[in-house]
């Protein structure tokens, strides 16, 4: 069944991300290139988005903010000690034993390797904990016994940065689980609106950034598809100032099917490292940002 996507996707989420840590290409065969499917209109749209952002006020604002593109969680050394613990982390099954600190009154500092810095409010440990844990005391689970404020290094659109992080003590582990203690900077309003009504086999919105390879030569995003197709794919258009991703659905079926939305990790290879180029969604016209809740827990599955 050929479906259409408007500015919002009114579909029921039935499947979370697959195992993104493996870096497997989910249906994109080594990184699809722009124009690899019949919907040439998607390439034209990608160019419109790239041109709108190039030199715009929104791009200048974006480049002065804190926008992570890597893992927001750093696992304990030698994690995990068992497959059960790995499954518990992947499902977000944690038990809290003890109190967690409130947010400090003083702001936290983001410090980049080139000497640039930025101050932002620090999240309370409870809020950071809830970004990783969904709760539940079923087995298997991980047990958090406390937390203290420390720091960690995270990949951002401006390069690696040292940021405040909550260091959660896990029962049975000698080193903590670290989680970034900051929210990203506010995303500026885009210089171009979202695409109108368009078939999903030509263009569809992406659902978040999972992560960027250490060498910057590939990015992994979540893309949606339905129950009567061959899965999602993502084309890429690279320019000097941006990388525009165009999601679409392959092999749509005209037969009857349900209207559920399934999310899948798709890794896209780039011709050169992402660097400080903007990562943009051709459908929405907006930057592709880290899914701060779903992206992390699913990486441990």
Tab-separated table of C-alpha atoms in Angstrom:
chain	number	residue	atom	x	y	z
A	1	UNK	CA	0.000	0.000	0.000
A	2	UNK	CA	1.493	3.315	-1.058
A	3	UNK	CA	1.321	5.685	1.871
A	4	UNK	CA	1.835	9.404	2.243
A	5	UNK	CA	3.565	11.383	4.954
A	6	UNK	CA	2.505	14.827	6.139
A	7	UNK	CA	4.412	17.076	8.562
A	8	UNK	CA	3.524	14.789	11.444
A	9	UNK	CA	3.443	11.020	11.388
A	10	UNK	CA	0.242	9.733	13.015
A	11	UNK	CA	1.227	6.100	13.252
A	12	UNK	CA	1.579	3.750	16.212
A	13	UNK	CA	5.126	2.828	17.175
A	14	UNK	CA	5.408	-0.936	17.375
A	15	UNK	CA	9.099	-1.674	17.018
A	16	UNK	CA	12.063	0.062	18.609
A	17	UNK	CA	15.549	0.319	17.173
A	18	UNK	CA	17.523	-2.784	16.343
A	19	UNK	CA	21.090	-3.421	17.444
A	20	UNK	CA	22.686	-0.180	16.342
A	21	UNK	CA	25.997	-0.835	18.110
A	22	UNK	CA	26.930	-3.425	15.544
A	23	UNK	CA	26.990	-0.599	12.986
A	24	UNK	CA	25.192	-2.864	10.561
A	25	UNK	CA	23.708	-1.322	7.475
A	26	UNK	CA	19.985	-1.823	7.761
A	27	UNK	CA	18.845	-2.246	4.219
A	28	UNK	CA	21.190	0.347	2.686
A	29	UNK	CA	23.896	-1.888	1.303
A	30	UNK	CA	27.002	0.006	2.232
A	31	UNK	CA	25.632	3.528	2.060
A	32	UNK	CA	23.199	4.485	-0.702
A	33	UNK	CA	23.982	7.488	-2.841
A	34	UNK	CA	21.651	10.292	-3.887
A	35	UNK	CA	19.511	9.336	-6.870
A	36	UNK	CA	19.745	5.583	-6.233
A	37	UNK	CA	15.969	5.146	-6.397
A	38	UNK	CA	13.431	6.436	-8.960
A	39	UNK	CA	12.180	9.331	-6.826
A	40	UNK	CA	14.403	12.042	-8.329
A	41	UNK	CA	12.207	14.642	-6.638
A	42	UNK	CA	13.879	13.734	-3.335
A	43	UNK	CA	17.268	14.832	-4.664
A	44	UNK	CA	15.804	18.170	-5.780
A	45	UNK	CA	14.296	18.601	-2.319
A	46	UNK	CA	17.641	17.765	-0.683
A	47	UNK	CA	19.345	20.469	-2.750
A	48	UNK	CA	16.680	22.994	-1.746
A	49	UNK	CA	17.284	22.199	1.911
A	50	UNK	CA	21.072	22.460	1.541
A	51	UNK	CA	20.833	25.795	-0.265
A	52	UNK	CA	18.390	27.213	2.305
A	53	UNK	CA	20.738	26.416	5.217
A	54	UNK	CA	23.960	27.497	3.503
A	55	UNK	CA	25.020	30.808	5.042
A	56	UNK	CA	21.739	31.236	6.919
A	57	UNK	CA	21.282	32.805	10.353
A	58	UNK	CA	19.976	29.421	11.543
A	59	UNK	CA	23.238	27.756	10.512
A	60	UNK	CA	25.265	30.367	12.394
A	61	UNK	CA	23.168	29.865	15.536
A	62	UNK	CA	23.465	26.075	15.246
A	63	UNK	CA	27.250	26.230	14.994
A	64	UNK	CA	27.550	28.210	18.234
A	65	UNK	CA	25.544	25.700	20.294
A	66	UNK	CA	26.108	22.355	21.980
A	67	UNK	CA	24.703	19.551	19.816
A	68	UNK	CA	25.968	16.017	20.586
A	69	UNK	CA	26.309	13.532	17.756
A	70	UNK	CA	27.762	10.632	19.736
A	71	UNK	CA	26.851	8.410	22.657
A	72	UNK	CA	25.434	10.232	25.669
A	73	UNK	CA	26.177	7.216	27.865
A	74	UNK	CA	29.569	5.735	28.724
A	75	UNK	CA	29.381	2.198	30.051
A	76	UNK	CA	31.401	0.881	33.013
A	77	UNK	CA	34.763	-0.672	32.254
A	78	UNK	CA	34.469	-4.246	30.950
A	79	UNK	CA	30.682	-3.967	30.657
A	80	UNK	CA	28.830	-6.087	30.584
A	81	UNK	CA	29.712	-8.851	33.029
A	82	UNK	CA	26.914	-11.082	31.718
A	83	UNK	CA	24.408	-11.383	28.876
A	84	UNK	CA	21.663	-10.790	31.435
A	85	UNK	CA	23.145	-7.407	32.378
A	86	UNK	CA	23.483	-6.527	28.712
A	87	UNK	CA	19.823	-7.363	28.120
A	88	UNK	CA	18.824	-5.328	31.171
A	89	UNK	CA	20.667	-2.286	29.857
A	90	UNK	CA	19.222	-2.747	26.379
A	91	UNK	CA	15.673	-2.791	27.750
A	92	UNK	CA	16.313	0.002	30.261
A	93	UNK	CA	15.438	-2.232	33.208
A	94	UNK	CA	16.975	-0.606	36.279
A	95	UNK	CA	16.243	-0.652	39.995
A	96	UNK	CA	17.157	2.371	42.112
A	97	UNK	CA	18.396	1.749	45.649
A	98	UNK	CA	19.240	4.992	47.397
A	99	UNK	CA	18.881	8.723	46.758
A	100	UNK	CA	19.955	10.695	43.723
A	101	UNK	CA	21.357	14.258	43.966
A	102	UNK	CA	19.427	17.318	42.828
A	103	UNK	CA	20.700	19.568	40.070
A	104	UNK	CA	23.481	21.905	41.234
A	105	UNK	CA	22.734	25.606	41.278
A	106	UNK	CA	25.801	26.471	39.237
A	107	UNK	CA	25.661	25.915	35.458
A	108	UNK	CA	27.873	23.369	33.799
A	109	UNK	CA	30.571	24.130	31.260
A	110	UNK	CA	30.996	22.542	27.843
A	111	UNK	CA	34.662	22.742	26.826
A	112	UNK	CA	35.873	21.985	23.300
A	113	UNK	CA	39.401	21.008	22.365
A	114	UNK	CA	39.991	24.314	20.548
A	115	UNK	CA	39.365	26.281	23.749
A	116	UNK	CA	35.773	27.327	23.039
A	117	UNK	CA	33.323	26.899	25.897
A	118	UNK	CA	29.641	27.303	26.718
A	119	UNK	CA	27.681	27.236	29.971
A	120	UNK	CA	24.363	25.386	30.258
A	121	UNK	CA	22.078	24.300	33.136
A	122	UNK	CA	22.940	20.912	34.655
A	123	UNK	CA	20.203	18.279	34.870
A	124	UNK	CA	19.425	16.646	38.195
A	125	UNK	CA	20.634	13.083	38.599
A	126	UNK	CA	17.028	11.816	38.641
A	127	UNK	CA	16.326	13.306	35.225
A	128	UNK	CA	19.532	11.872	33.777
A	129	UNK	CA	18.697	8.478	35.315
A	130	UNK	CA	15.253	8.518	33.691
A	131	UNK	CA	16.851	9.115	30.294
A	132	UNK	CA	18.547	5.727	30.644
A	133	UNK	CA	16.128	3.708	32.781
A	134	UNK	CA	12.478	2.931	32.210
A	135	UNK	CA	12.204	1.327	35.649
A	136	UNK	CA	10.807	-2.089	36.519
A	137	UNK	CA	12.119	-4.664	38.959
A	138	UNK	CA	11.735	-7.730	36.796
A	139	UNK	CA	14.719	-9.918	36.012
A	140	UNK	CA	17.211	-9.316	34.657
A	141	UNK	CA	17.849	-5.761	35.884
A	142	UNK	CA	20.705	-3.460	36.842
A	143	UNK	CA	20.802	-1.787	40.257
A	144	UNK	CA	21.857	1.837	40.751
A	145	UNK	CA	22.936	2.639	44.316
A	146	UNK	CA	23.927	6.312	43.963
A	147	UNK	CA	25.418	9.027	41.766
A	148	UNK	CA	27.927	11.851	41.839
A	149	UNK	CA	28.673	14.650	39.407
A	150	UNK	CA	31.718	14.244	37.205
A	151	UNK	CA	32.489	14.664	33.523
A	152	UNK	CA	32.915	12.784	30.266
A	153	UNK	CA	33.865	13.427	26.655
A	154	UNK	CA	31.169	13.391	23.986
A	155	UNK	CA	31.269	13.906	20.219
A	156	UNK	CA	29.474	17.078	19.105
A	157	UNK	CA	28.909	18.998	15.899
A	158	UNK	CA	31.907	21.129	16.925
A	159	UNK	CA	34.214	18.232	17.726
A	160	UNK	CA	34.869	16.366	20.993
A	161	UNK	CA	33.832	18.231	24.133
A	162	UNK	CA	34.241	17.637	27.846
A	163	UNK	CA	30.869	18.011	29.562
A	164	UNK	CA	29.333	17.469	33.017
A	165	UNK	CA	28.050	13.938	33.536
A	166	UNK	CA	26.348	11.976	36.276
A	167	UNK	CA	28.393	8.982	37.379
A	168	UNK	CA	25.958	6.280	38.474
A	169	UNK	CA	27.212	3.527	40.753
A	170	UNK	CA	26.078	0.101	39.541
A	171	UNK	CA	25.939	-2.816	41.943
A	172	UNK	CA	28.580	-5.361	40.958
A	173	UNK	CA	30.709	-2.913	38.931
A	174	UNK	CA	33.895	-1.149	40.043
A	175	UNK	CA	33.488	1.809	37.667
A	176	UNK	CA	30.392	3.948	37.055
A	177	UNK	CA	27.947	4.283	34.220
A	178	UNK	CA	28.229	7.878	32.984
A	179	UNK	CA	25.401	9.875	31.426
A	180	UNK	CA	25.706	13.416	30.055
A	181	UNK	CA	24.112	15.870	32.508
A	182	UNK	CA	23.079	18.487	29.936
A	183	UNK	CA	20.298	18.993	27.438
A	184	UNK	CA	21.323	19.981	23.929
A	185	UNK	CA	21.134	23.623	22.929
A	186	UNK	CA	17.812	24.685	21.450
A	187	UNK	CA	17.500	23.925	17.741
A	188	UNK	CA	17.075	27.149	15.730
A	189	UNK	CA	14.046	27.614	13.510
A	190	UNK	CA	14.821	26.227	10.054
A	191	UNK	CA	15.146	28.539	7.025
A	192	UNK	CA	12.900	26.209	5.019
A	193	UNK	CA	9.586	24.538	5.812
A	194	UNK	CA	8.803	20.837	5.808
A	195	UNK	CA	7.935	19.037	2.592
A	196	UNK	CA	4.257	18.793	1.776
A	197	UNK	CA	2.281	15.619	1.213
A	198	UNK	CA	4.563	13.138	-0.516
A	199	UNK	CA	4.572	9.344	-1.052
A	200	UNK	CA	6.818	7.570	1.454
A	201	UNK	CA	8.517	5.658	-1.372
A	202	UNK	CA	9.873	9.058	-2.462
A	203	UNK	CA	10.525	10.846	0.822
A	204	UNK	CA	9.817	10.239	4.516
A	205	UNK	CA	10.964	11.883	7.767
A	206	UNK	CA	13.781	10.456	9.837
A	207	UNK	CA	13.314	9.761	13.552
A	208	UNK	CA	16.612	10.730	15.139
A	209	UNK	CA	20.368	10.366	15.082
A	210	UNK	CA	21.755	7.246	16.727
A	211	UNK	CA	25.414	8.118	16.353
A	212	UNK	CA	28.379	9.056	14.198
A	213	UNK	CA	31.365	6.821	13.460
A	214	UNK	CA	34.599	7.746	15.231
A	215	UNK	CA	36.187	8.761	11.930
A	216	UNK	CA	33.085	10.731	10.918
A	217	UNK	CA	32.736	8.739	7.699
A	218	UNK	CA	29.298	7.343	8.474
A	219	UNK	CA	26.183	8.239	10.444
A	220	UNK	CA	23.450	5.990	11.815
A	221	UNK	CA	19.875	7.257	11.965
A	222	UNK	CA	16.468	5.774	12.672
A	223	UNK	CA	14.125	5.529	9.703
A	224	UNK	CA	10.536	4.336	9.574
A	225	UNK	CA	8.678	1.899	7.378
A	226	UNK	CA	5.430	-0.098	7.403
A	227	UNK	CA	4.320	-3.706	7.450
A	228	UNK	CA	3.966	-4.118	3.672
A	229	UNK	CA	7.296	-2.984	2.279
A	230	UNK	CA	10.960	-3.969	2.029
A	231	UNK	CA	12.166	-1.594	4.719
A	232	UNK	CA	13.664	1.889	4.885
A	233	UNK	CA	16.601	3.371	3.020
A	234	UNK	CA	18.385	6.700	3.180
A	235	UNK	CA	20.021	8.631	0.337
A	236	UNK	CA	22.645	11.285	1.022
A	237	UNK	CA	23.546	14.560	-0.642
A	238	UNK	CA	26.850	16.028	0.501
A	239	UNK	CA	27.787	19.688	0.081
A	240	UNK	CA	30.549	21.828	1.546
A	241	UNK	CA	28.370	22.982	4.433
A	242	UNK	CA	25.875	20.193	4.968
A	243	UNK	CA	24.937	16.537	4.629
A	244	UNK	CA	21.277	16.132	3.681
A	245	UNK	CA	19.642	12.754	4.299
A	246	UNK	CA	16.548	11.678	2.367
A	247	UNK	CA	14.661	8.787	3.949
A	248	UNK	CA	12.238	6.687	1.937
A	249	UNK	CA	10.580	3.282	1.947
A	250	UNK	CA	11.561	0.512	-0.469
A	251	UNK	CA	9.279	-2.006	-2.158
A	252	UNK	CA	5.887	-0.618	-1.150
A	253	UNK	CA	2.976	-3.014	-1.681
A	254	UNK	CA	-0.412	-1.979	-3.045
A	255	UNK	CA	-2.178	-4.707	-1.061
A	256	UNK	CA	-3.950	-4.290	2.287
A	257	UNK	CA	-1.709	-3.786	5.309
A	258	UNK	CA	-1.786	-2.298	8.775
A	259	UNK	CA	-0.834	1.332	9.489
A	260	UNK	CA	1.826	0.619	12.104
A	261	UNK	CA	5.227	2.295	11.995
A	262	UNK	CA	8.384	0.249	12.459
A	263	UNK	CA	11.695	1.936	13.233
A	264	UNK	CA	15.003	0.608	12.002
A	265	UNK	CA	18.616	1.743	12.283
A	266	UNK	CA	20.155	2.722	8.944
A	267	UNK	CA	23.856	3.488	8.567
A	268	UNK	CA	24.862	5.815	5.736
A	269	UNK	CA	28.450	6.123	4.537
A	270	UNK	CA	29.846	9.529	3.604
A	271	UNK	CA	32.438	10.498	1.005
A	272	UNK	CA	34.314	12.541	3.626
A	273	UNK	CA	34.032	13.016	7.387
A	274	UNK	CA	30.949	14.850	8.653
A	275	UNK	CA	33.105	17.378	10.526
A	276	UNK	CA	31.216	20.566	11.338
A	277	UNK	CA	28.826	20.206	8.414
A	278	UNK	CA	25.136	20.297	9.304
A	279	UNK	CA	23.314	16.958	9.224
A	280	UNK	CA	19.863	17.720	7.789
A	281	UNK	CA	16.609	15.852	7.104
A	282	UNK	CA	15.328	16.520	3.580
A	283	UNK	CA	11.710	15.976	4.624
A	284	UNK	CA	11.544	18.235	7.678
A	285	UNK	CA	14.204	20.719	6.582
A	286	UNK	CA	15.633	20.514	10.123
A	287	UNK	CA	18.850	19.146	11.628
A	288	UNK	CA	18.833	15.467	12.513
A	289	UNK	CA	19.349	15.420	16.275
A	290	UNK	CA	20.253	12.745	18.799
A	291	UNK	CA	17.308	10.780	20.155
A	292	UNK	CA	18.343	11.328	23.768
A	293	UNK	CA	16.047	8.680	25.255
A	294	UNK	CA	15.652	5.906	22.698
A	295	UNK	CA	19.071	6.061	21.089
A	296	UNK	CA	21.022	5.028	24.142
A	297	UNK	CA	19.137	2.174	25.719
A	298	UNK	CA	18.699	0.467	22.386
A	299	UNK	CA	22.430	0.571	21.741
A	300	UNK	CA	22.982	-1.903	24.498
A	301	UNK	CA	20.608	-4.467	23.044
